[in-house]
């Protein structure tokens, strides 16, 4: 990655997290006002800062416990050091879950195509994320195929076709109301026959009937395996970061019906709820892989934990 690309990526990240950063900074400043050392009052205030920044109660308690241990070990910790300590502990927490360790749009080379099955409720930016993923993989030199397996909404098929045309990648589709598993089968078969590197398949965004959704996803996966025993390589759950803790609730519901292997968290640029990225990854034990920071195709980024935390809490 060139110097300009690195700078552009950082600029997009900083701008996308600006609202969250301003909110967190203001709250932390209040939390340490009039204090020179980190004591119980400061930690109580910091706990409130993290919870109100949508990090979540359980994850916040983990972070506070880590900081308490450092304060107890070091005896004296100044409030000026608090930001660095907070950043280090959150990075460590994300690292334990293998979240945010990618910098390039690479794929495993042991087989192809690499199959990504995308799930998520309607309205979270699922189809847009698929289009942006296709763009990023194509820009990285990969041959991409898209599968329009959300056959219950005409708009979903139309959207993914528009994205396919915009990005310049093939879209496999069938008639409205067709069997989603049949679309997945056709997509992987065609992609495999044409030497594609990556396949991204959309699915219906419904949660009102968990049993139906679970059965549908199982059928899609079973049919995929008839073409490629490894498929799907990744089940990507797309969540809307602007909904804060509601995104976490959606994540828990999807995790209950299928095995999620990665997360994409969208719409972080329009909200002060960026802390939800930390909490969702920690509580689900599923790595955040992609974050959406704007409307442009380039605004979907690979999630890098250190870059994210530095943007959120400021550079060292």
mmCIF file of C-alpha atoms in Angstrom, residues 13 24 52 61 64 78 85 90 92 110 115 134 144 148 169 178 182 209 213 220 229 236-237 276 281 295 306 311:
data_model
loop_
_atom_site.group_PDB
_atom_site.id
_atom_site.type_symbol
_atom_site.label_atom_id
_atom_site.label_comp_id
_atom_site.label_asym_id
_atom_site.label_seq_id
_atom_site.Cartn_x
_atom_site.Cartn_y
_atom_site.Cartn_z
ATOM 1 C CA UNK A 13 -11.056 6.750 9.427
ATOM 2 C CA UNK A 24 -15.638 10.493 24.088
ATOM 3 C CA UNK A 52 -22.700 5.969 27.412
ATOM 4 C CA UNK A 61 -16.429 -3.637 33.267
ATOM 5 C CA UNK A 64 -12.198 -0.883 33.998
ATOM 6 C CA UNK A 78 -1.615 10.317 36.518
ATOM 7 C CA UNK A 85 -3.675 3.218 29.179
ATOM 8 C CA UNK A 90 -8.849 -1.782 24.431
ATOM 9 C CA UNK A 92 -5.337 -5.761 23.873
ATOM 10 C CA UNK A 110 -5.327 -22.885 -0.920
ATOM 11 C CA UNK A 115 -17.124 -17.893 -0.568
ATOM 12 C CA UNK A 134 -16.869 -6.365 -4.532
ATOM 13 C CA UNK A 144 -15.501 -11.376 -8.147
ATOM 14 C CA UNK A 148 -28.581 -12.289 -5.438
ATOM 15 C CA UNK A 169 -18.684 -7.726 -11.769
ATOM 16 C CA UNK A 178 -36.923 -18.431 -6.365
ATOM 17 C CA UNK A 182 -30.676 -22.548 -5.936
ATOM 18 C CA UNK A 209 -39.120 -16.095 12.168
ATOM 19 C CA UNK A 213 -34.227 -18.201 8.868
ATOM 20 C CA UNK A 220 -28.099 -22.628 1.479
ATOM 21 C CA UNK A 229 -17.160 -28.760 0.364
ATOM 22 C CA UNK A 236 -20.372 -12.189 7.443
ATOM 23 C CA UNK A 237 -22.947 -10.413 9.614
ATOM 24 C CA UNK A 276 -20.263 -0.343 19.863
ATOM 25 C CA UNK A 281 -16.572 -7.907 19.095
ATOM 26 C CA UNK A 295 -21.155 6.597 1.100
ATOM 27 C CA UNK A 306 -4.782 -0.056 16.540
ATOM 28 C CA UNK A 311 -8.617 7.480 15.816
#
